[in-house]
Structures are given as C-alpha cells and as structure tokens.
Amino acid sequence: MFTGSIVALITPMTKNGLIDWNSLKKLINYHVNNGTTAIVSVGTTGETATLNCREHYDIVMKTLEISDGRIPIIAGTGANSTAEAIALTSRFNDSGIVGCLTVTPYYNCPNQEGLYQHFKAIAESTELLQILYNVPMRTGCDILPSTVARLSEIKNIIGIKEATGNLNRVSKLRALINEKFLLLSGDDASALDFMQLGGQGVISVTANVAAKEMAQLCTLARTGKYTEAHYLNQRLMPLHHNLFIEPNPIPVKWACKALGLIETHTMRLPMTPLTKKGSQVIKQTLINVGLL
C-alpha cells in the first residue's frame, strides 16, 4: 500500500470556496477504479496551507469514509511546530488511516539535529506509520541522507517522499538505509529514473489526471519492463512538466475540471485561478497526451 502510484490528491472546492464533497467522492472512485495504490489526503497538492484545522480533519475522515477500505489513506500531518504536528497526528490515532506524511518544518529552517529531534518526537507520540517528506524548494529546509538514516532506526518511520528531483539521493539513501525503508519520489518528471535506481514508487501530482497511466508506469517499473515504462513516461512527460507551469495545484485543478473530475477549479487566496495562457497550455497538453 506504500508502493507504486500514490496520488497527492487535490481538494475540490465549490465556487464559494467550501469543500466540494460530491467531487471528492468522484475523485476517490476514479482512483479506486484506475489502479492508484493509495491516497495522500491533505498534502501540499491538497492545499493544506489554506485549510483550517477542522477542515483538515474533516477531509481526511470523509476520504476514509468514502474509500470504505477500497484504497489506503495517508494523512498529511506536517507542521513547522513540533507540538502542532504531534497534536494533528494524534487526532488520527485509531482513525483507520494507514500512516502519515510529515513535511520538514518550513520557514524556521532547523538544522539537522533539529530535524532529527522533530521527527523523532512525532514518531514517538504515536503508533501510526510515518513517511518523511522532503521538499526543500517549498520549505527552505533539506533533510540530508545521514539524518534520514538516523530516523530510519525508529520503528514507525518507514520511508521518505524525496521531492528534490536529485537522483543522486537515491543511491546515497540506499547506501545508508536497509532495503525495507521506502524511497518514494515526489517528482513526477524523474520518478521513473528514481524507481529504476531503487525507489519503490511515487507520490504523484500527475496521477490526479492520469491515474491509470501512472499506475501502469509504476507496475512496468516494478516488474523490470523499463523499455515499455520509458515509452509511456515519454508520453506523459509534457504533463509532468506543464502541471507546474504555475504554482501547484493551480494547473492540476484546472486539468481535473477540464476532464470532468471536479465541478470547479476554485482556489483559495493567495492561490489564484490558472491564467488564460496557462489554460491554453494545459488544454493542449491534455489533448497531446490523449486524455482530452
């Protein structure tokens, strides 16, 4: 359940900015029916930064309810305050989620010892499985392989979403950590290479609109069919790149709306709708890839 194509699910919203529960149900069914192995609920792509605490909890729990055991649910539970991250994580104890995705503390930029102590404290506060999330471009904070290796010795820290796009990290992590520790790509464009070097899957933005294709890509990679995997990946590459022509999740929400997966592509400030130029690019990309 922690390998293959795991979707970083968007949070659908109505025109007035409320959570669109009907579209959420449609999205979950789409992923169940198209081979996605797990859902990350309320991560970066799920707009956690503009949701309040009650909404955050409600979305995860509603996702659990709708999924009804058909697909594992991972909750985004990161914060730049250790106490806040522990409090958020504790709300999901005994909830039915299979684990947590916990981002490095953003803005305050702790050193490596601070990162170690932060994640150690969270893990020791719960029995929930923990996946570290490293995305320095957004957080200004990079957890190094040596620190990940220390954290891997804590029994319920089971893997990392490595979103640097730096493929050298795979071999460095593998050299320091046993093979049971999960290495998941957080960068769609380099995910196939990441898996070929020893990663077990991807937490994907692209999967929001190409769930079947991303599931196929991961299956091909995991069974060693790299020629076929590279062919499919080249077809998807424009999507991997163009879904980031404006800040995530602006383009992918527009794409989901274009494909009829959600009713509106509403964003909350400070995120704004996709520009006219951007919409033209995404529409043509969806056509070129064969999704529209």
Short mmCIF file of C-alpha atoms in Angstrom, two decimals:
data_model
loop_
_atom_site.label_atom_id
_atom_site.label_comp_id
_atom_site.label_asym_id
_atom_site.label_seq_id
_atom_site.Cartn_x
_atom_site.Cartn_y
_atom_site.Cartn_z
CA MET A 1 0.00 0.00 0.00
CA PHE A 2 3.03 2.30 0.25
CA THR A 3 4.45 1.47 -3.18
CA GLY A 4 3.50 2.18 -6.77
CA SER A 5 1.43 5.20 -7.81
CA ILE A 6 0.20 7.09 -4.75
CA VAL A 7 -1.80 10.20 -5.60
CA ALA A 8 -1.25 13.53 -3.86
CA LEU A 9 -4.97 14.24 -4.05
CA ILE A 10 -6.35 17.70 -4.78
CA THR A 11 -9.04 19.16 -2.51
CA PRO A 12 -12.08 20.06 -4.64
CA MET A 13 -13.92 23.24 -3.73
CA THR A 14 -17.21 24.85 -4.69
CA LYS A 15 -17.41 28.27 -6.36
CA ASN A 16 -17.71 29.94 -2.96
CA GLY A 17 -14.66 28.14 -1.61
CA LEU A 18 -16.31 25.45 0.50
CA ILE A 19 -15.24 21.80 0.31
CA ASP A 20 -16.98 20.02 -2.57
CA TRP A 21 -17.84 16.65 -1.03
CA ASN A 22 -19.57 15.32 -4.14
CA SER A 23 -16.47 15.92 -6.26
CA LEU A 24 -14.31 14.36 -3.55
CA LYS A 25 -16.36 11.17 -3.85
CA LYS A 26 -15.95 11.24 -7.62
CA LEU A 27 -12.19 11.65 -7.32
CA ILE A 28 -11.82 8.79 -4.85
CA ASN A 29 -13.85 6.45 -7.05
CA TYR A 30 -11.73 7.47 -10.04
CA HIS A 31 -8.57 6.41 -8.22
CA VAL A 32 -10.05 3.18 -6.89
CA ASN A 33 -11.13 2.24 -10.42
CA ASN A 34 -7.83 3.13 -12.10
CA GLY A 35 -5.22 1.34 -10.01
CA THR A 36 -3.89 4.05 -7.70
CA THR A 37 -2.35 2.22 -4.73
CA ALA A 38 -3.02 4.85 -2.02
CA ILE A 39 -4.25 8.41 -1.50
CA VAL A 40 -2.42 11.17 0.34
CA SER A 41 -5.18 13.33 1.77
CA VAL A 42 -4.50 16.99 2.54
CA GLY A 43 -0.89 17.27 1.50
CA THR A 44 0.67 20.13 -0.46
CA THR A 45 -1.44 19.41 -3.54
CA GLY A 46 -4.47 19.15 -1.25
CA GLU A 47 -3.97 22.81 -0.27
CA THR A 48 -3.30 22.14 3.38
CA ALA A 49 -1.88 25.65 3.76
CA THR A 50 -5.26 27.31 3.16
CA LEU A 51 -7.44 24.88 5.13
CA ASN A 52 -8.31 25.37 8.77
CA CYS A 53 -7.77 22.60 11.33
CA ARG A 54 -11.39 21.47 11.30
CA GLU A 55 -11.47 21.25 7.50
CA HIS A 56 -8.19 19.34 7.50
CA TYR A 57 -9.57 16.72 9.87
CA ASP A 58 -12.96 16.52 8.15
CA ILE A 59 -11.45 15.99 4.69
CA VAL A 60 -9.25 13.12 5.86
CA MET A 61 -12.13 11.48 7.71
CA LYS A 62 -14.54 11.93 4.80
CA THR A 63 -11.93 10.47 2.45
CA LEU A 64 -11.71 7.46 4.76
CA GLU A 65 -15.49 7.14 4.82
CA ILE A 66 -15.88 7.32 1.05
CA SER A 67 -12.98 4.99 0.35
CA ASP A 68 -14.58 2.41 2.65
CA GLY A 69 -11.49 0.23 2.77
CA ARG A 70 -11.10 0.09 -1.01
CA ILE A 71 -7.88 2.13 -1.05
CA PRO A 72 -5.45 3.04 1.77
CA ILE A 73 -5.48 6.64 3.03
CA ILE A 74 -2.37 8.50 4.18
CA ALA A 75 -2.94 11.79 6.01
CA GLY A 76 -0.77 14.85 5.63
CA THR A 77 0.06 15.84 9.21
CA GLY A 78 3.12 18.08 8.96
CA ALA A 79 3.67 21.43 10.63
CA ASN A 80 6.63 23.66 11.40
CA SER A 81 5.82 23.44 15.10
CA THR A 82 6.61 20.04 16.57
CA ALA A 83 3.81 20.37 19.12
CA GLU A 84 1.31 21.23 16.39
CA ALA A 85 2.40 18.28 14.25
CA ILE A 86 2.03 15.95 17.25
CA ALA A 87 -1.43 17.34 18.01
CA LEU A 88 -2.56 16.92 14.41
CA THR A 89 -1.16 13.40 14.20
CA SER A 90 -2.85 12.39 17.45
CA ARG A 91 -6.26 13.27 16.01
CA PHE A 92 -5.88 10.40 13.57
CA ASN A 93 -4.88 7.73 16.07
CA ASP A 94 -7.23 4.74 15.64
CA SER A 95 -8.98 6.53 12.75
CA GLY A 96 -8.28 3.93 10.09
CA ILE A 97 -5.62 5.80 8.13
CA VAL A 98 -2.59 3.68 7.27
CA GLY A 99 0.01 6.33 8.01
CA CYS A 100 1.07 9.97 7.96
CA LEU A 101 3.09 12.06 5.53
CA THR A 102 5.03 14.63 7.54
CA VAL A 103 6.80 17.51 5.83
CA THR A 104 10.04 19.03 7.08
CA PRO A 105 9.42 22.15 9.24
CA TYR A 106 9.06 25.07 6.87
CA TYR A 107 10.14 28.69 7.37
CA ASN A 108 12.03 28.27 10.65
CA CYS A 109 14.74 26.16 8.93
CA PRO A 110 16.08 23.92 11.73
CA ASN A 111 19.50 22.29 11.48
CA GLN A 112 19.91 18.53 11.03
CA GLU A 113 19.76 17.83 14.77
CA GLY A 114 16.57 19.88 15.00
CA LEU A 115 15.08 17.87 12.13
CA TYR A 116 16.03 14.62 13.81
CA GLN A 117 14.50 15.64 17.14
CA HIS A 118 11.35 16.98 15.42
CA PHE A 119 10.55 13.76 13.56
CA LYS A 120 11.66 11.58 16.49
CA ALA A 121 9.24 13.38 18.82
CA ILE A 122 6.35 12.98 16.36
CA ALA A 123 7.05 9.29 15.79
CA GLU A 124 7.33 8.56 19.49
CA SER A 125 4.00 10.26 20.17
CA THR A 126 2.02 7.78 18.04
CA GLU A 127 1.90 4.24 16.71
CA LEU A 128 0.89 5.49 13.26
CA LEU A 129 3.40 4.77 10.50
CA GLN A 130 5.36 7.85 9.43
CA ILE A 131 6.64 8.87 5.99
CA LEU A 132 9.07 11.77 5.97
CA TYR A 133 8.53 14.42 3.30
CA ASN A 134 11.49 16.37 1.93
CA VAL A 135 10.67 19.25 -0.42
CA PRO A 136 13.33 21.96 0.09
CA MET A 137 12.03 24.15 -2.76
CA ARG A 138 8.89 24.82 -0.72
CA THR A 139 10.14 24.58 2.84
CA GLY A 140 13.63 26.07 2.68
CA CYS A 141 14.74 23.04 4.67
CA ASP A 142 16.57 19.93 3.40
CA ILE A 143 16.79 16.73 5.42
CA LEU A 144 20.07 15.06 4.49
CA PRO A 145 20.54 11.31 3.89
CA SER A 146 22.59 10.91 7.07
CA THR A 147 19.71 12.32 9.13
CA VAL A 148 17.19 10.14 7.31
CA ALA A 149 19.40 7.14 8.15
CA ARG A 150 19.26 8.02 11.86
CA LEU A 151 15.49 8.39 11.70
CA SER A 152 15.06 5.10 9.85
CA GLU A 153 16.09 3.33 13.06
CA ILE A 154 12.86 4.49 14.72
CA LYS A 155 10.42 1.62 14.23
CA ASN A 156 7.41 3.52 12.86
CA ILE A 157 9.34 5.81 10.50
CA ILE A 158 9.09 3.64 7.39
CA GLY A 159 10.06 5.81 4.43
CA ILE A 160 10.58 9.17 2.78
CA LYS A 161 8.99 11.13 -0.02
CA GLU A 162 12.06 12.67 -1.65
CA ALA A 163 10.94 15.61 -3.78
CA THR A 164 14.27 17.24 -4.54
CA GLY A 165 14.43 15.76 -8.05
CA ASN A 166 18.06 14.93 -7.23
CA LEU A 167 18.58 11.34 -8.35
CA ASN A 168 21.90 11.12 -6.50
CA ARG A 169 19.85 11.00 -3.31
CA VAL A 170 18.56 7.52 -4.16
CA SER A 171 21.96 5.83 -4.12
CA LYS A 172 23.06 7.83 -1.06
CA LEU A 173 19.96 6.81 0.87
CA ARG A 174 20.19 3.19 -0.24
CA ALA A 175 23.81 3.01 0.88
CA LEU A 176 22.88 4.16 4.39
CA ILE A 177 19.49 2.52 4.95
CA ASN A 178 18.20 -1.06 4.68
CA GLU A 179 16.03 -2.08 1.74
CA LYS A 180 12.83 -2.23 3.80
CA PHE A 181 12.87 1.56 4.20
CA LEU A 182 10.65 3.03 1.48
CA LEU A 183 12.01 5.53 -1.01
CA LEU A 184 9.22 7.35 -2.79
CA SER A 185 9.74 10.00 -5.45
CA GLY A 186 7.96 13.31 -5.06
CA ASP A 187 8.88 14.49 -8.54
CA ASP A 188 6.86 13.04 -11.43
CA ALA A 189 9.36 14.04 -14.11
CA SER A 190 12.17 11.98 -12.56
CA ALA A 191 10.05 9.31 -10.85
CA LEU A 192 10.78 6.55 -13.34
CA ASP A 193 14.53 7.07 -13.08
CA PHE A 194 14.11 7.23 -9.29
CA MET A 195 12.40 3.83 -9.30
CA GLN A 196 14.96 2.34 -11.67
CA LEU A 197 17.66 3.36 -9.18
CA GLY A 198 15.90 1.61 -6.30
CA GLY A 199 12.82 3.61 -5.35
CA GLN A 200 9.52 1.84 -4.76
CA GLY A 201 7.05 4.35 -6.14
CA VAL A 202 5.91 7.94 -6.44
CA ILE A 203 3.58 10.29 -4.59
CA SER A 204 2.25 11.87 -7.73
CA VAL A 205 0.58 15.07 -8.90
CA THR A 206 0.21 13.70 -12.44
CA ALA A 207 -1.87 10.81 -11.10
CA ASN A 208 -4.68 13.27 -10.36
CA VAL A 209 -5.43 13.36 -14.09
CA ALA A 210 -3.67 10.25 -15.41
CA ALA A 211 -4.32 7.70 -12.67
CA LYS A 212 -4.41 4.65 -14.94
CA GLU A 213 -1.27 5.67 -16.81
CA MET A 214 0.73 6.38 -13.63
CA ALA A 215 -0.37 3.06 -12.15
CA GLN A 216 0.76 1.30 -15.34
CA LEU A 217 4.07 3.16 -15.29
CA CYS A 218 4.82 2.04 -11.75
CA THR A 219 3.81 -1.56 -12.48
CA LEU A 220 6.09 -1.66 -15.51
CA ALA A 221 8.97 -0.23 -13.47
CA ARG A 222 8.46 -2.61 -10.57
CA THR A 223 8.42 -5.62 -12.92
CA GLY A 224 11.57 -4.52 -14.73
CA LYS A 225 9.87 -3.64 -18.02
CA TYR A 226 11.81 -0.42 -18.41
CA THR A 227 11.62 -0.13 -22.20
CA GLU A 228 7.83 -0.06 -22.05
CA ALA A 229 7.93 2.16 -18.97
CA HIS A 230 10.16 4.73 -20.67
CA TYR A 231 7.88 4.80 -23.71
CA LEU A 232 4.86 5.54 -21.51
CA ASN A 233 6.80 8.05 -19.45
CA GLN A 234 7.85 9.99 -22.54
CA ARG A 235 4.20 10.27 -23.49
CA LEU A 236 3.41 11.65 -20.03
CA MET A 237 6.45 13.93 -19.77
CA PRO A 238 4.70 17.10 -21.07
CA LEU A 239 2.11 16.58 -18.36
CA HIS A 240 4.78 16.05 -15.67
CA HIS A 241 6.32 19.40 -16.59
CA ASN A 242 3.33 21.52 -17.57
CA LEU A 243 1.34 20.77 -14.42
CA PHE A 244 3.93 23.02 -12.78
CA ILE A 245 3.90 25.97 -15.20
CA GLU A 246 2.12 27.85 -12.41
CA PRO A 247 2.24 27.05 -8.69
CA ASN A 248 0.87 23.62 -7.76
CA PRO A 249 -2.05 22.82 -7.54
CA ILE A 250 -3.34 25.59 -9.83
CA PRO A 251 -2.73 23.76 -13.15
CA VAL A 252 -3.75 20.31 -11.94
CA LYS A 253 -7.05 21.59 -10.54
CA TRP A 254 -7.81 23.24 -13.88
CA ALA A 255 -6.96 19.95 -15.61
CA CYS A 256 -9.24 17.98 -13.30
CA LYS A 257 -12.07 20.38 -14.12
CA ALA A 258 -11.37 20.05 -17.86
CA LEU A 259 -11.59 16.27 -17.56
CA GLY A 260 -14.88 16.44 -15.65
CA LEU A 261 -13.43 15.06 -12.43
CA ILE A 262 -14.47 18.11 -10.37
CA GLU A 263 -17.11 20.81 -10.78
CA THR A 264 -14.92 23.91 -10.42
CA HIS A 265 -11.21 24.70 -10.21
CA THR A 266 -11.72 27.13 -7.33
CA MET A 267 -8.63 28.08 -5.33
CA ARG A 268 -8.36 29.97 -2.03
CA LEU A 269 -6.22 33.07 -1.79
CA PRO A 270 -3.34 33.59 -2.02
CA MET A 271 -3.65 30.98 -4.81
CA THR A 272 -5.39 32.35 -7.90
CA PRO A 273 -7.01 30.67 -10.93
CA LEU A 274 -4.93 29.46 -13.86
CA THR A 275 -4.12 32.27 -16.30
CA LYS A 276 -5.54 32.29 -19.82
CA LYS A 277 -2.11 31.48 -21.24
CA GLY A 278 -1.71 28.65 -18.74
CA SER A 279 -5.12 27.19 -19.54
CA GLN A 280 -4.22 27.08 -23.23
CA VAL A 281 -1.03 25.19 -22.42
CA ILE A 282 -2.73 22.68 -20.12
CA LYS A 283 -5.60 22.07 -22.53
CA GLN A 284 -3.21 21.36 -25.38
CA THR A 285 -1.12 19.12 -23.13
CA LEU A 286 -4.15 17.05 -22.17
CA ILE A 287 -5.02 16.69 -25.86
CA ASN A 288 -1.46 15.75 -26.83
CA VAL A 289 -1.19 13.15 -24.07
CA GLY A 290 -4.52 11.66 -25.14
CA LEU A 291 -6.55 12.47 -22.06
CA LEU A 292 -8.86 15.06 -23.64
#
